[in-house]
mmCIF file of C-alpha atoms in Angstrom:
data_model
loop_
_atom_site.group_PDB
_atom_site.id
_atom_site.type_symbol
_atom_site.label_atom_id
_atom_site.label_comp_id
_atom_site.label_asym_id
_atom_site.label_seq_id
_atom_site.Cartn_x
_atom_site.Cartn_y
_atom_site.Cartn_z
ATOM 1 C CA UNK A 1 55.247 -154.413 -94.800
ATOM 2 C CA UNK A 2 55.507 -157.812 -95.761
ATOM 3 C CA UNK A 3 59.155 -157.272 -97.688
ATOM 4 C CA UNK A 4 62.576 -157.769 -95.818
ATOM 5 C CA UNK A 5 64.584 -154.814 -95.081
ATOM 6 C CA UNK A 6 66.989 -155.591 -97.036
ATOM 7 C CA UNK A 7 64.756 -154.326 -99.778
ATOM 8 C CA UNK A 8 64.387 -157.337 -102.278
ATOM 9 C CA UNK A 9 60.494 -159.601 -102.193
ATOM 10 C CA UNK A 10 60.358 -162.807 -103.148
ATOM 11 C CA UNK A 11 59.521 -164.018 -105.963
ATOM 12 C CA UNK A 12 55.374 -164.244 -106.706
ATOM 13 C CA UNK A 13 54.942 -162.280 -103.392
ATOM 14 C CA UNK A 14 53.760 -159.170 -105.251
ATOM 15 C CA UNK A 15 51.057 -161.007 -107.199
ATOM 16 C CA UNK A 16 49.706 -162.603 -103.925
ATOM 17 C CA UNK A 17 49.562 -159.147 -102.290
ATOM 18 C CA UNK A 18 47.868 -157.599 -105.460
ATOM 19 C CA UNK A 19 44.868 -159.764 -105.646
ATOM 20 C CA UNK A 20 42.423 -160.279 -102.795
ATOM 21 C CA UNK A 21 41.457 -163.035 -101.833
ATOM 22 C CA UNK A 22 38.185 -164.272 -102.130
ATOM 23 C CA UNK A 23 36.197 -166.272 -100.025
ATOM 24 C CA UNK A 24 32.973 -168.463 -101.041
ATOM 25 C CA UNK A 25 29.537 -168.107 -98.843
ATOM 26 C CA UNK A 26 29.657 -172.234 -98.602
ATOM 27 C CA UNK A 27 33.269 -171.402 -96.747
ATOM 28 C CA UNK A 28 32.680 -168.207 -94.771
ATOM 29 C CA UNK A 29 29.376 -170.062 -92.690
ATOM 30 C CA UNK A 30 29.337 -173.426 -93.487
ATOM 31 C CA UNK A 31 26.100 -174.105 -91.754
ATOM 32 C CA UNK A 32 24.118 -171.246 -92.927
ATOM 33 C CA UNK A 33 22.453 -173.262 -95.637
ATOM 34 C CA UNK A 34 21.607 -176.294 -92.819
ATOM 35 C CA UNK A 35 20.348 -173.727 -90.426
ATOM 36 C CA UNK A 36 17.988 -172.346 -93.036
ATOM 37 C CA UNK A 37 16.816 -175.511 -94.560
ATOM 38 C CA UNK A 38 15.877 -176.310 -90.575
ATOM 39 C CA UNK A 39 13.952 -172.786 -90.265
ATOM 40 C CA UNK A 40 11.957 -173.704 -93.061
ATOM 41 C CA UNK A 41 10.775 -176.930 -91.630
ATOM 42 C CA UNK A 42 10.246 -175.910 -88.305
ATOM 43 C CA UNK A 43 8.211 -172.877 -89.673
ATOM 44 C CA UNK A 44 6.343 -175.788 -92.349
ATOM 45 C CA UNK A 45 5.770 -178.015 -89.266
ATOM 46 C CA UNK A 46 4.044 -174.999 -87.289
ATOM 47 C CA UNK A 47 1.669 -174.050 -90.167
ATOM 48 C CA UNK A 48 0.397 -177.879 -90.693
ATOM 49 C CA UNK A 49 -0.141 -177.316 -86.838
ATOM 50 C CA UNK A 50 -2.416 -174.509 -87.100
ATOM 51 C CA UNK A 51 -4.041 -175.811 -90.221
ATOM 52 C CA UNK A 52 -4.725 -178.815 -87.649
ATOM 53 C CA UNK A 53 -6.093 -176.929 -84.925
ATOM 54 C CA UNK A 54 -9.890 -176.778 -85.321
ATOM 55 C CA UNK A 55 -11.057 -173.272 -85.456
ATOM 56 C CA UNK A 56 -13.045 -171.982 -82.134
ATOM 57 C CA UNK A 57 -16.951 -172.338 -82.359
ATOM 58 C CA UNK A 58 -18.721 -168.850 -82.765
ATOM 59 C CA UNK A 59 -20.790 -168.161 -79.755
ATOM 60 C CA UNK A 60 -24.522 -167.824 -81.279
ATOM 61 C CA UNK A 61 -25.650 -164.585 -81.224
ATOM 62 C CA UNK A 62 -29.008 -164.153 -78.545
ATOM 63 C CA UNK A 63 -31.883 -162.271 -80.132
ATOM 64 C CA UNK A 64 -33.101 -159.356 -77.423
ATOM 65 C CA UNK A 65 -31.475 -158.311 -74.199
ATOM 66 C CA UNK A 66 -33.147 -158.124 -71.425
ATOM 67 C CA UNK A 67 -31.761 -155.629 -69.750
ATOM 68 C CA UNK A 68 -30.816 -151.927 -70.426
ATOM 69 C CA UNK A 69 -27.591 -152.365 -70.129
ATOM 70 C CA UNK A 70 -26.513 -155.113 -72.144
ATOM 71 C CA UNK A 71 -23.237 -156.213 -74.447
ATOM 72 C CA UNK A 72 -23.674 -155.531 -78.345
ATOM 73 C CA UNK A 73 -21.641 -157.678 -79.785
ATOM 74 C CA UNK A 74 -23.661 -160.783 -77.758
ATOM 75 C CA UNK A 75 -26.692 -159.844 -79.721
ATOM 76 C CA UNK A 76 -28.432 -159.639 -83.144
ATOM 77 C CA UNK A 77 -28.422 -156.236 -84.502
ATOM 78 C CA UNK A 78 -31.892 -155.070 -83.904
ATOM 79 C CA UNK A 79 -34.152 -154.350 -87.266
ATOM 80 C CA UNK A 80 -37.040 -151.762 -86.876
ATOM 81 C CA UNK A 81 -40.035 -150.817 -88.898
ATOM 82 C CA UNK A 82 -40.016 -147.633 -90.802
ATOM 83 C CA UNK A 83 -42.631 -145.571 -89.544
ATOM 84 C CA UNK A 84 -40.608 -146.694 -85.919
ATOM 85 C CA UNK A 85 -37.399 -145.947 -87.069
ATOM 86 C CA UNK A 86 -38.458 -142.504 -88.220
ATOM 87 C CA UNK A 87 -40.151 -141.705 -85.098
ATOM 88 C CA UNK A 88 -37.002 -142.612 -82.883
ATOM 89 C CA UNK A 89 -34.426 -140.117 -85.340
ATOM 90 C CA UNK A 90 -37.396 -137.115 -84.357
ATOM 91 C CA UNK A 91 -36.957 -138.305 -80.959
ATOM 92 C CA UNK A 92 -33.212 -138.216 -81.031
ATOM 93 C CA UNK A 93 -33.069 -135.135 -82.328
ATOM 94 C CA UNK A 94 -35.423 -133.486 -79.397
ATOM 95 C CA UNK A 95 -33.289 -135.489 -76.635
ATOM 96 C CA UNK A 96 -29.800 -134.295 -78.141
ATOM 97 C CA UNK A 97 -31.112 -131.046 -78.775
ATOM 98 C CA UNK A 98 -29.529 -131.023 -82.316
ATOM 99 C CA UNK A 99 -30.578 -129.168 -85.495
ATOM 100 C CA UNK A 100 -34.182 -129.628 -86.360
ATOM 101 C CA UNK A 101 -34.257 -129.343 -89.529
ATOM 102 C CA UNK A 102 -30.926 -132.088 -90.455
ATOM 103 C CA UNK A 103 -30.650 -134.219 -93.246
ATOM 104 C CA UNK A 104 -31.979 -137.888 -92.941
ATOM 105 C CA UNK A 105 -29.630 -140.245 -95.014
ATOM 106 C CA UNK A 106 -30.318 -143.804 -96.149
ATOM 107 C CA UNK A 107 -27.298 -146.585 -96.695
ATOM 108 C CA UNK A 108 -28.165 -148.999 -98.949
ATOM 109 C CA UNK A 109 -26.237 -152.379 -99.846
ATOM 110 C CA UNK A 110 -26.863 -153.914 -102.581
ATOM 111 C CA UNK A 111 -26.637 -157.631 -104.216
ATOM 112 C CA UNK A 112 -25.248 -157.080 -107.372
ATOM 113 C CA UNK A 113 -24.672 -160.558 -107.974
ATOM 114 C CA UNK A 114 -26.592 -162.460 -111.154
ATOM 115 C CA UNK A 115 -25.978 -166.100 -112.692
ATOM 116 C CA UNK A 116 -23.060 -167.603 -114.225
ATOM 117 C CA UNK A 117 -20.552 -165.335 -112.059
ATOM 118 C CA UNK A 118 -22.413 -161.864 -113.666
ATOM 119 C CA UNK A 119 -23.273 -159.348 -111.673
ATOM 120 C CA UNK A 120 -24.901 -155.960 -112.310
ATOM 121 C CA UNK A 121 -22.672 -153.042 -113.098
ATOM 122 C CA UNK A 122 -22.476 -149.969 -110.909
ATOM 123 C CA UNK A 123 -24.879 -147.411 -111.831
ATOM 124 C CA UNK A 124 -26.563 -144.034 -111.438
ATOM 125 C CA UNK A 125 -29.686 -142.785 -111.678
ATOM 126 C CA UNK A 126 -32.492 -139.818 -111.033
ATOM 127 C CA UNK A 127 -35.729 -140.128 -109.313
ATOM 128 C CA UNK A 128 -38.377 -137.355 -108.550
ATOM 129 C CA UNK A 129 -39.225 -137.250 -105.282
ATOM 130 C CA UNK A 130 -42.735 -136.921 -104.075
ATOM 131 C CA UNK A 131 -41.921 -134.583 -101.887
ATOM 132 C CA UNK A 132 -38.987 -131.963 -102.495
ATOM 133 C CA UNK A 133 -36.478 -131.261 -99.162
ATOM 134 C CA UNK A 134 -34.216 -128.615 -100.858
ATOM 135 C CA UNK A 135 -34.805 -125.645 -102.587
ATOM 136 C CA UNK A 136 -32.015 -126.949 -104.796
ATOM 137 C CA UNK A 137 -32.300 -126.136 -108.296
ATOM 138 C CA UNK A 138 -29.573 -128.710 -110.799
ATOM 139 C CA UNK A 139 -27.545 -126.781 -113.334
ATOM 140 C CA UNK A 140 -28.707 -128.260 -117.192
ATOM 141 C CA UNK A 141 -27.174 -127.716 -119.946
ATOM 142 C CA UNK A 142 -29.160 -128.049 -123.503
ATOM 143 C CA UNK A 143 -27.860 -128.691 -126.565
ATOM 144 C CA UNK A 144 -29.659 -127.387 -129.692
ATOM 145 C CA UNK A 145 -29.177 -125.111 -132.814
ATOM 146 C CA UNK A 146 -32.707 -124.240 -133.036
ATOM 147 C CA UNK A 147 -33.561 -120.552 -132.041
ATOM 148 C CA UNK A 148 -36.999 -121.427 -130.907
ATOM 149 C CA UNK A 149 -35.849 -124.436 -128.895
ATOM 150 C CA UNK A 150 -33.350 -122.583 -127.488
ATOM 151 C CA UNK A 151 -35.762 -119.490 -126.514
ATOM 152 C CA UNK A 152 -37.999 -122.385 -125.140
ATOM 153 C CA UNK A 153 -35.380 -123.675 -123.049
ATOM 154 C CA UNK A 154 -34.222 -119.958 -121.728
ATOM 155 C CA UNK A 155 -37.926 -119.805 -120.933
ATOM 156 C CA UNK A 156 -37.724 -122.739 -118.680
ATOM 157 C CA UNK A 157 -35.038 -122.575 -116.458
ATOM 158 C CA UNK A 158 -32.000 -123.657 -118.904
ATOM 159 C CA UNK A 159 -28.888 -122.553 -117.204
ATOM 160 C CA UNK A 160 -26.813 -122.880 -120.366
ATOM 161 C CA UNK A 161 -28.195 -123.067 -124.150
ATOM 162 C CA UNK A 162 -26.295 -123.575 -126.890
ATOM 163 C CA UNK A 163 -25.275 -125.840 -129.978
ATOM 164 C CA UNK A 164 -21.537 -127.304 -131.423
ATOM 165 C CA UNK A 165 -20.034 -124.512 -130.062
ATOM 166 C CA UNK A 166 -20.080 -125.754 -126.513
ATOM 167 C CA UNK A 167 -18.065 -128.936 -127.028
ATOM 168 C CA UNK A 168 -14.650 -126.763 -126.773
ATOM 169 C CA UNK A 169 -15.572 -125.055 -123.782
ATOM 170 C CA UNK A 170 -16.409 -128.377 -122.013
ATOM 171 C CA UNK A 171 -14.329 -130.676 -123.283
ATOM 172 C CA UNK A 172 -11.471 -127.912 -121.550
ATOM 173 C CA UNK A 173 -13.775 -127.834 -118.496
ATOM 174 C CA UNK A 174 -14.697 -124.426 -119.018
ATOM 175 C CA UNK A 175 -18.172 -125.309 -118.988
ATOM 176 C CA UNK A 176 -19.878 -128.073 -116.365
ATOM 177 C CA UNK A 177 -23.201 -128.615 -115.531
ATOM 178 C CA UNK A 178 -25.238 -130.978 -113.269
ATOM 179 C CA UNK A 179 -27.033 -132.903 -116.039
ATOM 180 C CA UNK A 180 -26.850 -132.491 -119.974
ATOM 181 C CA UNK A 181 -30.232 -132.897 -122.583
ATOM 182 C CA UNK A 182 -30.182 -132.698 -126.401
ATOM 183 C CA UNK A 183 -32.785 -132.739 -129.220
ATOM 184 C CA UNK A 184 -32.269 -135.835 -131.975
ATOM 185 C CA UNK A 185 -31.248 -133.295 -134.802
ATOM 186 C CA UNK A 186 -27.316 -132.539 -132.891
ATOM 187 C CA UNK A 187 -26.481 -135.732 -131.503
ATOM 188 C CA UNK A 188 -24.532 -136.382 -134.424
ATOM 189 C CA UNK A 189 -22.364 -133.697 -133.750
ATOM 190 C CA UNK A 190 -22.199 -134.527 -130.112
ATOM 191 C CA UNK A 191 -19.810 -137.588 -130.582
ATOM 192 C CA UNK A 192 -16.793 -136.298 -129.043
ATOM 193 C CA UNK A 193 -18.033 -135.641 -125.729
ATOM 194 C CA UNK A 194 -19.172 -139.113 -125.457
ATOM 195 C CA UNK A 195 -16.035 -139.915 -123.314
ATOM 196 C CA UNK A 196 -16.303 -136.589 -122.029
ATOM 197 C CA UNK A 197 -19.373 -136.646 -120.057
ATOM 198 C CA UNK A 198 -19.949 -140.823 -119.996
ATOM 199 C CA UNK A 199 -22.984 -141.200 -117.523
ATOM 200 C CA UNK A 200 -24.038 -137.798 -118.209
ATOM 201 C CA UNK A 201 -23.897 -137.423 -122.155
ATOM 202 C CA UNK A 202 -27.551 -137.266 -123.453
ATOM 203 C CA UNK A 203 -29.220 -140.473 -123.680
ATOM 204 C CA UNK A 204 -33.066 -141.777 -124.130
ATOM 205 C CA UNK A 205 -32.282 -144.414 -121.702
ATOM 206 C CA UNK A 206 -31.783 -141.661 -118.946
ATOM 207 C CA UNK A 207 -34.544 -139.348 -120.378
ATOM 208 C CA UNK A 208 -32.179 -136.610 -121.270
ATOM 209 C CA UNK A 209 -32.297 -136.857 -125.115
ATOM 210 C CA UNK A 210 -36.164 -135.780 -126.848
ATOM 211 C CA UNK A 211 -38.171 -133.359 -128.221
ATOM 212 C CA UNK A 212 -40.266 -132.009 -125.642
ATOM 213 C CA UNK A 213 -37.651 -129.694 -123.480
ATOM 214 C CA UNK A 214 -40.140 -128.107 -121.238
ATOM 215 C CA UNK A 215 -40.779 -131.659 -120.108
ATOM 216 C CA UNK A 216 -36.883 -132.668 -119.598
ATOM 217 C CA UNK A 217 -36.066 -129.266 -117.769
ATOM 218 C CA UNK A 218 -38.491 -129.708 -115.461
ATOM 219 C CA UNK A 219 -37.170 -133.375 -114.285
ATOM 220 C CA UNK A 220 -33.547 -132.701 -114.494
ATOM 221 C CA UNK A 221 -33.998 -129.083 -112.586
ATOM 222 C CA UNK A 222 -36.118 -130.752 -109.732
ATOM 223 C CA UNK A 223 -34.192 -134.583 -109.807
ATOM 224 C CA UNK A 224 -32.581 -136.098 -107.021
ATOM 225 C CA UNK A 225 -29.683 -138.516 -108.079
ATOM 226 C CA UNK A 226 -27.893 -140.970 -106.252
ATOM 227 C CA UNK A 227 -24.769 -143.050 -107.718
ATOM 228 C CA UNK A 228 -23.551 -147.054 -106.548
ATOM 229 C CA UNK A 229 -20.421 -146.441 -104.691
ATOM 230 C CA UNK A 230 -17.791 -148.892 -103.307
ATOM 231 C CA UNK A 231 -19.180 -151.329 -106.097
ATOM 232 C CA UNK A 232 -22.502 -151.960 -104.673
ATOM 233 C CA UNK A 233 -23.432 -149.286 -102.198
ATOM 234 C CA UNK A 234 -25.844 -146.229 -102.228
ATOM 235 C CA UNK A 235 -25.266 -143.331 -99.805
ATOM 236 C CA UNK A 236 -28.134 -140.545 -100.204
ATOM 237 C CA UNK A 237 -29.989 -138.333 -98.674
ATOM 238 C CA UNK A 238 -33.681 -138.451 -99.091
ATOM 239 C CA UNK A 239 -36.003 -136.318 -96.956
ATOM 240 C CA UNK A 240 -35.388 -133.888 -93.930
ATOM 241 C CA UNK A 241 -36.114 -134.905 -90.040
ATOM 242 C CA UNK A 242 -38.565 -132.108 -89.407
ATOM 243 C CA UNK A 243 -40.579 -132.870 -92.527
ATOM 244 C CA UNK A 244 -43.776 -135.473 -91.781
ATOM 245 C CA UNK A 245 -43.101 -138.859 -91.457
ATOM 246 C CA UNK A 246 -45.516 -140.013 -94.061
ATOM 247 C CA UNK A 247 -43.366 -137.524 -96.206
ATOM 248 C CA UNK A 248 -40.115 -139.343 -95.181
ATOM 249 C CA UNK A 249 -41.542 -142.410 -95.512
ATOM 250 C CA UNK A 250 -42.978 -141.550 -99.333
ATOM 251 C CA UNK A 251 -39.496 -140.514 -100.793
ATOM 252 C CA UNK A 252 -37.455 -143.360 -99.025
ATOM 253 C CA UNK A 253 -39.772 -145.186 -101.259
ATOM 254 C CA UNK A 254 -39.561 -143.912 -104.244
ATOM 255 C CA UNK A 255 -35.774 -144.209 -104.275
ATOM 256 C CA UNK A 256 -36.038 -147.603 -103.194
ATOM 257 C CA UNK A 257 -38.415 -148.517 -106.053
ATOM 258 C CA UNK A 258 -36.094 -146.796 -108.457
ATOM 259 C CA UNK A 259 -33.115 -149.153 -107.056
ATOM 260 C CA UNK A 260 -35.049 -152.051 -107.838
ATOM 261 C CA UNK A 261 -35.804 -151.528 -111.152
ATOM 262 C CA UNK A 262 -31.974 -152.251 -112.166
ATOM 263 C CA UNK A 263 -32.218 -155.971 -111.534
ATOM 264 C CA UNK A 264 -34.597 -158.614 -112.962
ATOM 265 C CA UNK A 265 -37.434 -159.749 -110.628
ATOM 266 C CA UNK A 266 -36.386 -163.113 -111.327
ATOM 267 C CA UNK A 267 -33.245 -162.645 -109.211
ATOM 268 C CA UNK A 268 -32.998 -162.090 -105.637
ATOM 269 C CA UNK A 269 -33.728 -158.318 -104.746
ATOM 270 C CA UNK A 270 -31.572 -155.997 -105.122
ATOM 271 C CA UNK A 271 -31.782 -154.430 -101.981
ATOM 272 C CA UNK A 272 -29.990 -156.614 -98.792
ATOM 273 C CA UNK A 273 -30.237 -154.433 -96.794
ATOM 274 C CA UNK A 274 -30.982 -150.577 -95.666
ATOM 275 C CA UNK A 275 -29.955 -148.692 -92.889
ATOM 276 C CA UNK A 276 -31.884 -145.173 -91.805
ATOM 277 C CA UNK A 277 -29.924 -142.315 -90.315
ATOM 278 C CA UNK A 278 -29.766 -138.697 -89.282
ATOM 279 C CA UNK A 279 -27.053 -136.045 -89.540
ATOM 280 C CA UNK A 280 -26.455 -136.398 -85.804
ATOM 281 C CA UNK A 281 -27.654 -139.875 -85.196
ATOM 282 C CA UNK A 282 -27.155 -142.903 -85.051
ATOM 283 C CA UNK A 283 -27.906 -145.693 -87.918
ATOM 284 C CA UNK A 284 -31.051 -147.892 -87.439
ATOM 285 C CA UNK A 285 -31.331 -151.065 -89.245
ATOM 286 C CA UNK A 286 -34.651 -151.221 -91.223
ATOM 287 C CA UNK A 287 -37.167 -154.533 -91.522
ATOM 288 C CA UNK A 288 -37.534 -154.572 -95.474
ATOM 289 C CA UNK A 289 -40.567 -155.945 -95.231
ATOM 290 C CA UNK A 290 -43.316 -153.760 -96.840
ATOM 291 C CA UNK A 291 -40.977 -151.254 -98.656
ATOM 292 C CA UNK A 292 -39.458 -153.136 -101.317
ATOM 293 C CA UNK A 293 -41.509 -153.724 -104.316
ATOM 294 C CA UNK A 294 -44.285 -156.646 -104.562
ATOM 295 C CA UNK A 295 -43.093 -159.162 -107.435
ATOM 296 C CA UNK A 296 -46.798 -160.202 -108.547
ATOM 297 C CA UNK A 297 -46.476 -163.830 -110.109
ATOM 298 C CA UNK A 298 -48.736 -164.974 -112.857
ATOM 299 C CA UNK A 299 -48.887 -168.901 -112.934
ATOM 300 C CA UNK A 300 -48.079 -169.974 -117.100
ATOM 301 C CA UNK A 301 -45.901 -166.995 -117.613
ATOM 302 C CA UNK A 302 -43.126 -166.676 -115.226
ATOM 303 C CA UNK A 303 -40.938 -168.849 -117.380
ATOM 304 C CA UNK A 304 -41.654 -166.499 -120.592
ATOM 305 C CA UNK A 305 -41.215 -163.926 -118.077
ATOM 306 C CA UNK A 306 -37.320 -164.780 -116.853
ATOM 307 C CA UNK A 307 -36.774 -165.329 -120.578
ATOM 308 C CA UNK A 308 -37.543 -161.863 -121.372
ATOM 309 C CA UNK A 309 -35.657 -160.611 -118.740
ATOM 310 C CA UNK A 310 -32.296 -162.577 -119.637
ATOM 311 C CA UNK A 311 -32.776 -161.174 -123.066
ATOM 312 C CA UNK A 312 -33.055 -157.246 -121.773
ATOM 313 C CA UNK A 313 -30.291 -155.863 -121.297
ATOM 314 C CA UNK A 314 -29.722 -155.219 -117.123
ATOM 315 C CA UNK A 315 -28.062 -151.736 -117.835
ATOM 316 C CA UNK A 316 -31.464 -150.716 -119.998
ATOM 317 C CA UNK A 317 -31.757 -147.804 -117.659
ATOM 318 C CA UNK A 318 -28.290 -147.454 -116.543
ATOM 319 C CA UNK A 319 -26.578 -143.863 -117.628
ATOM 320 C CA UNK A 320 -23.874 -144.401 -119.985
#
């Protein structure tokens, strides 16, 4: 298009026509770099006025309302006792007209925190209850190559008996059971299910490795077990709402106990705080006065007594 009719181009024309030309950024928008150098300050000058800005004074929270009919967020969450807070989930439950005979759930958040930047490592554990709210029975597994132990364990409620030749069957999932027990004499073969099972493999710290089987059955089949979720929160159910309160009251307890014994008494408790709920209701904030443990102090020994406790080990009881 560019060549004369006559047909001939001038000389260099047809290496000017083959290569493009190119164009730099710097020439195309010459002010593109100015323009964003400005952005940047005017977006740097905006955050050193925020960071100026003092921040706006919380309004303090009021204790009680004094009406019915009040705004939540203007007042401290209320904290009941327990016998209360058990007697307002019955009465819930008879104003809502819900099921009877629901669950009642505790949350539990924990302080996990120790010194020097340590904290406690999530754990689980298993607690009998004083008072049994399911006819529940846990699936156990026991590991022995002893005829007589095994007849034993038949005997008492073993779902599954049986010695090496297990480890196939579970390591390939074919096999799974709530909680696992062993006598001394086939741990050694036991090894490779170590990753396997983790928490669960047989252990004297969680009870589930011994002699007497009749006596580990009986724990592990009846057991309630609760796990730290979220890294330092418990979620469980302990009791249900149309048993008696004292009955309620007895295994909250117990669990709580349990909890506590997976942090030195030398360190703040374990337990910040606990909420109390029903299937259908609503959570209520307990008072932890009077259920967590009494730390009795004996003047002369409470320094030999942190000692000791920095030396044991703070997972003694964990499941591993």
């Amino acid at each position: 298009a560019l060549a004369p009719r006559c047909g001939w181009v001038r000389p260099g024309l047809e290496q000017r026509l083959a290569v493009p030309a190119v164009v730099s950024p710097a020439t195309a928008r010459p002010y593109a770099a100015a323009a964003k150098a400005g952005k940047k300050e005017a977006q740097r000058s905006r955050q050193e006025k925020v960071k100026e800005k003092p921040l706006p004074r919380r309004r303090l929270l009021m204790s009680k309302p004094v009406d019915d009919v009040y705004l939540t967020w203007l007042y401290r969450r209320p904290s009941y006792q327990l016998e209360q807070a058990v007697g307002m989930l019955k009465r819930f439950q008879e104003l809502d007209f819900t099921h009877p005979k629901q669950f009642v759930y505790i949350n539990v958040f924990l302080d996990m925190a120790l010194q020097k930047k340590k904290k406690v490592d999530p754990f689980s554990s298993a607690v009998t209850l004083p008072h049994r709210f399911t006819d529940e029975v846990n699936k156990v597994l026991v590991f022995t190559e002893n005829e007589k132990e095994a007849e034993v364990a038949r005997e008492h409620g073993a779902a599954i008996v049986g010695g090496v030749e297990l480890i196939k069957w579970i390591l390939e999932d074919e096999i799974q059971a709530d909680f696992y027990v062993a006598v001394p004499a086939i741990m050694p073969k036991l090894i490779p299910l170590r990753s396997k099972l983790k928490r669960k493999y047989p252990s004297t710290r969680r009870n589930s490795l011994g002699s007497d089987i009749p006596k580990m059955l009986q724990f592990f089949r009846e057991c309630h077990e609760y796990t730290v979720q979220d890294e330092s929160i418990i979620k469980t159910r302990v009791a249900r709402l149309d048993m008696p309160t004292e009955h309620i009251i007895a295994n909250l307890e117990a669990i709580i106990h349990d909890i506590c014994t997976f942090k030195p008494s030398n360190f703040d408790p374990i337990v910040r705080r606990l909420v109390i709920r029903s299937s259908t209701s609503e959570g209520l904030l307990l008072n932890l006065d009077g259920i967590l443990p009494q730390v009795e102090e004996v003047e002369g020994k409470e320094e030999d007594a942190a000692d000791e406790d920095q030396q044991k080990p703070v997972q003694e009881s964990v499941s591993t």
